[in-house]
XYZ file of C-alpha atoms in Angstrom:
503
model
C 145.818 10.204 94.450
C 147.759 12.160 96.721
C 145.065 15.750 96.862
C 141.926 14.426 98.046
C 139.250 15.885 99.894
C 137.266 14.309 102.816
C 133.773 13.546 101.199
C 132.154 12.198 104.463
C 128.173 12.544 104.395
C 126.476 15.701 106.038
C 125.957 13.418 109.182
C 129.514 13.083 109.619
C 130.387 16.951 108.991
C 130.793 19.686 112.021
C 127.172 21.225 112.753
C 127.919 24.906 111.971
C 125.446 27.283 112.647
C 124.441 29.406 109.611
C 126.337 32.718 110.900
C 129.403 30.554 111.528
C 129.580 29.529 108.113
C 128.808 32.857 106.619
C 131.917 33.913 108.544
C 134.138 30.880 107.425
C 132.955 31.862 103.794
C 133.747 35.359 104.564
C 137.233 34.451 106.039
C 138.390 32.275 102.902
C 137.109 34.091 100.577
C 139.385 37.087 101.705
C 142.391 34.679 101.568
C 141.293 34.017 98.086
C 140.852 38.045 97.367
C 144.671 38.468 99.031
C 146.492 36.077 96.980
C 145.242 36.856 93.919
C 144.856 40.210 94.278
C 148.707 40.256 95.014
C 149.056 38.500 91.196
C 147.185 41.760 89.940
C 148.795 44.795 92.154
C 151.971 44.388 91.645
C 151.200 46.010 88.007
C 150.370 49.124 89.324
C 153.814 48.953 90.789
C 155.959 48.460 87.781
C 156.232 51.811 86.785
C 157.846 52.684 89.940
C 160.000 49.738 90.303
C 161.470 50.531 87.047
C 162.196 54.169 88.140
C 163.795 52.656 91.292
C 166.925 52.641 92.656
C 166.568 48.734 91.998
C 167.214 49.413 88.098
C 165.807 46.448 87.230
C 165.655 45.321 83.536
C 162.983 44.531 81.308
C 163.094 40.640 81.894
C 163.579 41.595 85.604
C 160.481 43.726 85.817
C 158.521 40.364 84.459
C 160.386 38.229 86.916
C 159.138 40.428 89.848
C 155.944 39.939 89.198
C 156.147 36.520 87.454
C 158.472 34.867 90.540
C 155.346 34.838 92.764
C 152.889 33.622 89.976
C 155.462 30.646 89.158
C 156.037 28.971 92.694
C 152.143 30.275 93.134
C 151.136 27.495 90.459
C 153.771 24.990 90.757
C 152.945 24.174 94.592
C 149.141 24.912 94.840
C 148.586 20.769 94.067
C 151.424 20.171 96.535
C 149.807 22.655 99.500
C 146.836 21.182 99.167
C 148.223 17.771 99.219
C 150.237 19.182 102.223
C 146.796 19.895 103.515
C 145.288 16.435 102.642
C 147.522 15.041 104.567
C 148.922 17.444 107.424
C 145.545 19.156 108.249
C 143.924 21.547 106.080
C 143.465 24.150 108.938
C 147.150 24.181 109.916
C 148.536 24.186 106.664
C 146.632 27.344 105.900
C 147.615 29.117 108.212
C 151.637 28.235 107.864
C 150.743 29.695 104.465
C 149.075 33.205 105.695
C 152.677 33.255 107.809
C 154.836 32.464 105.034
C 152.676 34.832 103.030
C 152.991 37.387 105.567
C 157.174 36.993 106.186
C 157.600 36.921 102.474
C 156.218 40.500 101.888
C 158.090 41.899 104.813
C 161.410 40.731 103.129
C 159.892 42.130 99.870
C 159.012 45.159 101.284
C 162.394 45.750 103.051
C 164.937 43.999 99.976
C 167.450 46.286 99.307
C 167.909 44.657 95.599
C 166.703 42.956 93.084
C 168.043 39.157 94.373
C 166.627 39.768 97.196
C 162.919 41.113 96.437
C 162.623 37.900 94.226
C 163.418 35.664 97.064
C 160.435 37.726 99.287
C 158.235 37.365 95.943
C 159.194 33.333 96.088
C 158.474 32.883 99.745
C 155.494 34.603 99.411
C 154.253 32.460 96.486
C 154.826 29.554 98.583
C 152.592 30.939 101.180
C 150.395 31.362 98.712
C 149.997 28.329 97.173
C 149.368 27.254 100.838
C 146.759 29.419 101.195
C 144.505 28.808 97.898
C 143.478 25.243 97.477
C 143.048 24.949 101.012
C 140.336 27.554 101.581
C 138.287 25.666 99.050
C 139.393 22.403 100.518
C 137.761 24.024 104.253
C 134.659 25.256 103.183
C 133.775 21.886 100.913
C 134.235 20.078 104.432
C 132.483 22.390 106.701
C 129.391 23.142 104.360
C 126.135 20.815 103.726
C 126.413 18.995 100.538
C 123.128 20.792 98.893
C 125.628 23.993 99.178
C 128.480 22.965 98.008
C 127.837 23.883 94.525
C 126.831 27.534 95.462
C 129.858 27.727 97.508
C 132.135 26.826 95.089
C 130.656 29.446 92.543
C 131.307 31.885 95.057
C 134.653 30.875 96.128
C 135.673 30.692 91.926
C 134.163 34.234 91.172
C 137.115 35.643 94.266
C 139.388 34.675 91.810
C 137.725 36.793 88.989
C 137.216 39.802 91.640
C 140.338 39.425 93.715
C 142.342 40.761 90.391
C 140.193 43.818 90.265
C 140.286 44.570 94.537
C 144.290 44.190 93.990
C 144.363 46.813 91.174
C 142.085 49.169 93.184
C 143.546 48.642 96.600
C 147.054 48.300 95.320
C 146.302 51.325 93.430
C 145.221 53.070 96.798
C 148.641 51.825 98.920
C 150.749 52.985 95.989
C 149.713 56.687 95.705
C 151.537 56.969 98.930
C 154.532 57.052 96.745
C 157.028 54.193 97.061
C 156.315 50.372 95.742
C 157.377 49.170 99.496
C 154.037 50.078 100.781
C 152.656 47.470 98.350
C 154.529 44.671 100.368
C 154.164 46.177 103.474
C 150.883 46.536 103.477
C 150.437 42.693 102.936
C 152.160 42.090 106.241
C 149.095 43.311 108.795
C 146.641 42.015 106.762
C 148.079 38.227 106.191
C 148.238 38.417 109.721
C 144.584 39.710 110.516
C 143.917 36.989 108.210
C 145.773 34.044 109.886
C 144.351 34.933 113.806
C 140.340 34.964 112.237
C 141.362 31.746 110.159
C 142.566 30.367 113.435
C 139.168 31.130 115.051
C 136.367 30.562 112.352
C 138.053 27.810 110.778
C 137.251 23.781 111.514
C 139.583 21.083 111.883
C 139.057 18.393 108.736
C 140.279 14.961 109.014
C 143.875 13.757 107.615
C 144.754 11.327 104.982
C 147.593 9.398 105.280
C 149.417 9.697 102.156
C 152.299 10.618 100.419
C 153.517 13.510 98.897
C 155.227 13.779 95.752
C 158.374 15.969 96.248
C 160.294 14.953 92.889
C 157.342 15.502 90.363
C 156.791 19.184 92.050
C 161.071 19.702 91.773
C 160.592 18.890 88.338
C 157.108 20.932 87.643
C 158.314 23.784 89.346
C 161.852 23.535 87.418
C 160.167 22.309 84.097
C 157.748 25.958 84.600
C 160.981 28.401 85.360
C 162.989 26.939 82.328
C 159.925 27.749 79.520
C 159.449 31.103 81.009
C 163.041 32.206 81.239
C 162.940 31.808 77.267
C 159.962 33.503 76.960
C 161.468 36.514 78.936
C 165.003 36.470 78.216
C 163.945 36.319 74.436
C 163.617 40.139 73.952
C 166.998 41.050 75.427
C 169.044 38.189 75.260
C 167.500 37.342 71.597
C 165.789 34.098 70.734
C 168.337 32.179 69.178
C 170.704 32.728 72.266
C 172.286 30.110 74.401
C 170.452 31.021 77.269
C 166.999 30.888 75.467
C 168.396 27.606 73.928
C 168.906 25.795 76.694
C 165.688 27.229 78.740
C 162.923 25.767 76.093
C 165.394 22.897 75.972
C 165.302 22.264 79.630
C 161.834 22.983 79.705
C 161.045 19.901 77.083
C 163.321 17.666 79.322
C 161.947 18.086 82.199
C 158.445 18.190 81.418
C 159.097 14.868 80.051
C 160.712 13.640 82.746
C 157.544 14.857 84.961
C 155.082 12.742 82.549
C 157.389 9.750 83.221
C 157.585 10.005 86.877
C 153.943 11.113 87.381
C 152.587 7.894 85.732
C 155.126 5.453 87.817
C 154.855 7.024 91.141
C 152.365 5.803 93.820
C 150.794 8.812 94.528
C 151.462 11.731 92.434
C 151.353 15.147 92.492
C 148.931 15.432 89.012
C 148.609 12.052 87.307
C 148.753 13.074 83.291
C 146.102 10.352 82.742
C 143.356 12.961 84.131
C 143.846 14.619 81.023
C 142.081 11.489 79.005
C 138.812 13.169 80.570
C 137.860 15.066 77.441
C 135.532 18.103 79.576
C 138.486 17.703 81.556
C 141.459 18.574 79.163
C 139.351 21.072 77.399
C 138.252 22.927 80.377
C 141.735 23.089 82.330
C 142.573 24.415 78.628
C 139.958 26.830 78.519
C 140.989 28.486 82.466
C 144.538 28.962 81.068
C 143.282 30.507 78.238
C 140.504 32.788 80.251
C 143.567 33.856 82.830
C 146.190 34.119 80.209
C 144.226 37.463 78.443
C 143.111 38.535 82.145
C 146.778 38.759 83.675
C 148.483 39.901 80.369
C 145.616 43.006 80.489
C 146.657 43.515 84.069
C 149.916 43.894 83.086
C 149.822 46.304 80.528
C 146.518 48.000 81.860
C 148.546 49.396 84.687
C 151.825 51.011 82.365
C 149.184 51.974 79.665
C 147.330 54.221 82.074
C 150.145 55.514 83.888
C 152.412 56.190 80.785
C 149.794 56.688 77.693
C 146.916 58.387 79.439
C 148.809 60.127 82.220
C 146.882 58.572 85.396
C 147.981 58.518 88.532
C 148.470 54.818 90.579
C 145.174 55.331 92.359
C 143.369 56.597 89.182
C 145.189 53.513 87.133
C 143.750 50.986 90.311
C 140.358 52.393 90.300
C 140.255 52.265 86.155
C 140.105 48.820 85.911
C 136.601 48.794 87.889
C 134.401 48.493 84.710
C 135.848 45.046 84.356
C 134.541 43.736 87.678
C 130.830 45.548 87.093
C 129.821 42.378 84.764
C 131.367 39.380 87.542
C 129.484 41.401 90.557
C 126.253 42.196 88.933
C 125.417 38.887 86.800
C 127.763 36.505 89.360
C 124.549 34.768 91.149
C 122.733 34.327 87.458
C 125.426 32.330 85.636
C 124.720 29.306 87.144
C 121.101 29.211 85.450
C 122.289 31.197 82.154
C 124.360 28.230 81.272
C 122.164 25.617 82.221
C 119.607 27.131 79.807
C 122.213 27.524 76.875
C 124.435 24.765 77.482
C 127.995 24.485 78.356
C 129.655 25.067 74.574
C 127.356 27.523 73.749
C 128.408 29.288 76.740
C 132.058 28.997 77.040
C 131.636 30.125 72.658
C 129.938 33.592 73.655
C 132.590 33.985 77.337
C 135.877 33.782 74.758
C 134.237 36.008 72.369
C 133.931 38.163 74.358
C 136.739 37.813 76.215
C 139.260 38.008 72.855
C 137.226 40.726 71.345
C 137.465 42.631 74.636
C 141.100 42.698 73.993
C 141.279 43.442 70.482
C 138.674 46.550 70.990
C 141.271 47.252 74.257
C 144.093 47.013 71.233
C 142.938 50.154 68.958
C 142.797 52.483 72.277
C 145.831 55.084 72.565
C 146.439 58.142 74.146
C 144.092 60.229 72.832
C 141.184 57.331 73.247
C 138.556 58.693 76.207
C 138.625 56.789 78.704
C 134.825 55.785 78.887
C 135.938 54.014 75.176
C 138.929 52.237 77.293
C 136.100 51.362 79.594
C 133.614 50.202 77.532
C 136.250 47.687 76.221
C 136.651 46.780 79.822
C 133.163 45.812 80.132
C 132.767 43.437 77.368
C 136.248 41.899 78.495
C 134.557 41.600 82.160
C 131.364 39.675 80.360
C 133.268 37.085 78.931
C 135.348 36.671 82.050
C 131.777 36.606 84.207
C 130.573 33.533 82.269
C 133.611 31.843 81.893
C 134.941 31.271 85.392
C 132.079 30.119 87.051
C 131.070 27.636 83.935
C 134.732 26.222 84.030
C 135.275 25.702 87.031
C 131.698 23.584 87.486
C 132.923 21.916 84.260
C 136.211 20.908 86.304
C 135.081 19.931 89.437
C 132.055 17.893 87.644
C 134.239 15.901 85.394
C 135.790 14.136 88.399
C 133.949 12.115 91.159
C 133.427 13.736 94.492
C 136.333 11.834 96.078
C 138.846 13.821 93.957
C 137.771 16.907 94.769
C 140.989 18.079 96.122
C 142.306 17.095 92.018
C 139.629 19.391 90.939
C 140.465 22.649 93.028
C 144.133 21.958 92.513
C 143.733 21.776 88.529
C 142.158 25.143 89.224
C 144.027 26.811 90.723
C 147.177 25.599 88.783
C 145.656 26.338 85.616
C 144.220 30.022 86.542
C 147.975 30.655 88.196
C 150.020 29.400 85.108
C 147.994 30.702 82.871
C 148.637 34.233 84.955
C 152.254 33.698 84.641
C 152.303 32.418 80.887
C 150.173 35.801 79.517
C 152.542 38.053 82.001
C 155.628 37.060 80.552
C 153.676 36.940 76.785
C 152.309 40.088 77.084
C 155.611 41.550 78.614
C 158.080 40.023 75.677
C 156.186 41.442 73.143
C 155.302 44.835 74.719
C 159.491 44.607 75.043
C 160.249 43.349 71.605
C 157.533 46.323 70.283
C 158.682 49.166 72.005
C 162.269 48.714 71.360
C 161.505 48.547 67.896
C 159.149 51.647 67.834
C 161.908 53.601 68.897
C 163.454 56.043 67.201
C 166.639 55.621 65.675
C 168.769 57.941 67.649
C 167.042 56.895 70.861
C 167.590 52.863 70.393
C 170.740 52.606 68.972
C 172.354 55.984 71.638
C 171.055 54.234 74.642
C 169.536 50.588 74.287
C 166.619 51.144 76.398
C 164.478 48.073 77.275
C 161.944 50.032 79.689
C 160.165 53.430 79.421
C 161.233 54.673 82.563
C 165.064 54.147 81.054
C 163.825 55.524 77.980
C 162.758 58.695 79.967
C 165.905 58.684 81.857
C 168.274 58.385 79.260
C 166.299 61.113 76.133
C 165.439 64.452 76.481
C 162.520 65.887 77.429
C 161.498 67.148 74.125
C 161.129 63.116 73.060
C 159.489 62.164 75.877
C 156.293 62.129 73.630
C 158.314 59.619 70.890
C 158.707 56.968 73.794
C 155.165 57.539 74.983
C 154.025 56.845 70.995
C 156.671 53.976 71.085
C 155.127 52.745 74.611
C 151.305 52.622 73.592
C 152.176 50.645 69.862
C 153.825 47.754 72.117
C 151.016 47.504 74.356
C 148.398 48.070 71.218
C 150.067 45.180 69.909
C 150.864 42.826 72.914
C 146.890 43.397 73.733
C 146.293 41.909 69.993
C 148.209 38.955 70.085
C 146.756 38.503 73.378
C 143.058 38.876 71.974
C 143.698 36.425 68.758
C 145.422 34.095 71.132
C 142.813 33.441 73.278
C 139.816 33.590 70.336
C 142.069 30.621 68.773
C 142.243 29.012 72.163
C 138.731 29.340 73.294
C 137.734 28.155 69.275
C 140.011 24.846 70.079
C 138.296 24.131 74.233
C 134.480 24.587 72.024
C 135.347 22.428 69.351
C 136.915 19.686 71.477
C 133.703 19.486 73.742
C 131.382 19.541 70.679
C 133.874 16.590 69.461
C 134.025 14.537 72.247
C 130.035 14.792 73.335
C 129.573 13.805 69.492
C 131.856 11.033 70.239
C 129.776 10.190 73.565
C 126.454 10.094 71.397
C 127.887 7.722 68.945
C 128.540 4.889 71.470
């Protein structure tokens, strides 16, 4: 296995005094916060970047914030394999730089081409970054609290969304999208010189990587979701969208061939025999899936329907982290007492139904309604991150560690990029649809800021109407999708422990 981590007894590990590993956990953690929280801002951005002199399409709004997401999940097994292997310390802190020179080109592109190749260099830096902050503190912390530390570490995924929204939210009410990017730049930086301090040096491994299995992956990932998003404009049945799900069967069968032949690959697809395994990898997908797609539209649906500002539409999402910062530290004991289906049953419920009470809000909805919503939606999210990622890491022995912080962070990113470009084909599909006539068929609008653009003023309130019925019904899809997904991780855990018993 090519992504392991260093599992040497606590005799063998650095002797770190307690302040220096408060400020290790502080400094990772903050990695964590700036990675993900980049997945989340960039929402709060789209209604400007569609207003831009960029003109960007529909499909190219999604790929601007999806480009990131996709290299994000496709190399986080490779960096930390990178890391394995090159020095987890180093490799972390090429990522902060690429991180760091990727939002400067983002920040400065002068089109479209370009700000996706920032948003690709930056995911690469990012996928650097994440699995290797875990992969630090497991080495650098006694084994009785490495369990504590990994809850904490997991729950910055959960709350790095939320600090994105609010400080993205902040940045952006200075008026132009570019500050987004450019604000990344002094902070990856601040980042990389503490990392460089605080941080140990781990021990190598000696083996390979896998650079054809994460070609194919990372091709495999950009063929499914270029149907997905090209469906609404190019339509589904077009060559284009054809040939992208086609592409994206081939190669993800050519990945399952050369994963299980290969010496050391990047994810071997035997893992997924592990039944907790399978089902919980399933169930982080699932959890990030409804959590990005409401990021997504949260951000236009405030902005457009209720008429926020971008700091107003940051600092809105708040009620969703009250749940993960308040109950975080009682989880742990929560599902020890109640089990782990019972559990991960009562985190989708509330997760789905979050969404589909998030579904019947529209313009005229108050806000502390929208909110309330929020809340439940934060619940579910509060007792499913933690739970799953114990489940993960537990299912696999402590020498493949490094497999079970990979698996989580690919499944939390792809999941992000799957319910982005979900929630952003349907919201598409629905709005063009909702539109009037005259509107549609005069102009062929695929984004509200061109729908703005293009009518008069006097039917600004018809695209508005059109706007919130796309996102009322992206945000129910979104909410059955991930009650029927949650339904199908419960009942394969109650299946296989039954399975378990009968032995």
């Amino acid at each position: 296995m090519s992504y392991n981590i260093s599992t040497a007894p606590p005799s063998r590990a650095p002797s770190a005094r307690p302040v220096t590993q408060r400020g290790l956990l502080v400094a990772m953690c903050a990695c964590v916060v700036l990675v993900v929280g980049m997945v989340a801002a960039i929402n709060l951005a789209v209604p400007m970047l569609a207003a831009s002199a960029l003109h960007p399409s529909a499909s190219a709004l999604v790929w601007i914030v999806d480009t990131y997401v996709i290299v994000f999940a496709c190399l986080v097994i490779p960096g930390g394999a990178a890391g394995d292997r090159f020095g987890r310390k180093g490799i972390l802190l090429v990522g902060l730089g690429l991180f760091a020179v990727g939002a400067l080109l983002s920040a400065m592109a002068p089109n479209v081409a370009l700000l996706l190749t920032g948003r690709a260099i930056t995911g690469v830096g990012a996928a650097a970054i994440l699995p290797n902050t875990l992969a630090v503190l497991l080495h650098a912390v006694p084994v009785e609290r490495k369990s504590a530390t990994i809850a904490v570490w997991a729950s910055m995924t959960g709350i790095g969304g939320v600090v994105g929204n609010v400080g993205g939210g902040a940045v952006l009410s200075g008026g132009s999208w570019r500050w987004l990017f450019a604000a990344a730049v002094p902070i990856s930086l601040i980042l990389l010189a503490l990392v460089a301090r605080v941080a140990p040096i781990s021990p190598r491994h000696d083996r390979r990587l896998d650079p054809l299995g994460t070609v194919l992956l990372v091709g495999a990932s950009v063929a499914l979701l270029l149907g997905i998003v090209q469906g609404p404009e190019a339509g589904w049945g077009s060559t284009i969208v054809i040939t992208g799900f086609s592409c994206a069967a081939v190669l993800f069968a050519l990945w399952t061939i050369v994963e299980l032949r290969v010496e050391h690959p990047l994810l071997d697809p035997r893992l997924f025999r592990l039944p907790t395994l399978r089902s919980s990898c399933l169930g982080m997908t699932a959890v990030f899936f409804g959590m990005f797609a409401l990021f997504y539209v949260n951000a236009s649906f405030l902005q457009y329907g209720k008429g926020f500002g971008v700091l107003r539409t940051g600092l809105g999402i708040i009620p969703l982290t009250v749940p993960i910062i308040l109950g975080a530290k009682y989880v742990g004991r929560l599902s020890q007492r109640m089990g782990l289906d019972a559990t991960l049953a009562i985190a989708f419920v509330f997760v789905g139904g979050g969404m589909l009470g998030l579904s019947t809000s529209d313009a005229q909805t108050p806000y502390l309604a929208y909110a309330a919503w929020l809340v439940v939606t934060g619940v579910g999210v509060l007792l499913a991150l933690p739970t799953l990622s114990g489940a993960i890491a537990g299912s696999l022995p402590p020498a493949q560690a490094g497999v079970a912080a990979g698996l989580q962070s690919t499944t939390r990113e792809f999941g992000s990029a799957l319910g982005v470009a979900v929630i952003g084909t349907i919201l598409t599909a629905r709005f063009v649809s909702a539109l009037p006539h005259d509107i549609r068929t005069d102009h062929d609008p695929h984004t509200v800021a061109r729908a703005l653009a293009t009518a008069t003023p006097d039917r600004a309130d018809d695209v508005i109407t059109a706007f919130v019925s796309g996102t009322d019904y992206g945000l129910r899809m979104i909410g059955v999708t991930v009650l029927v997904l949650g339904a199908l991780v419960v009942l394969q855990s109650l299946l296989s422990r039954r399975g378990q018993a009968a032995r």
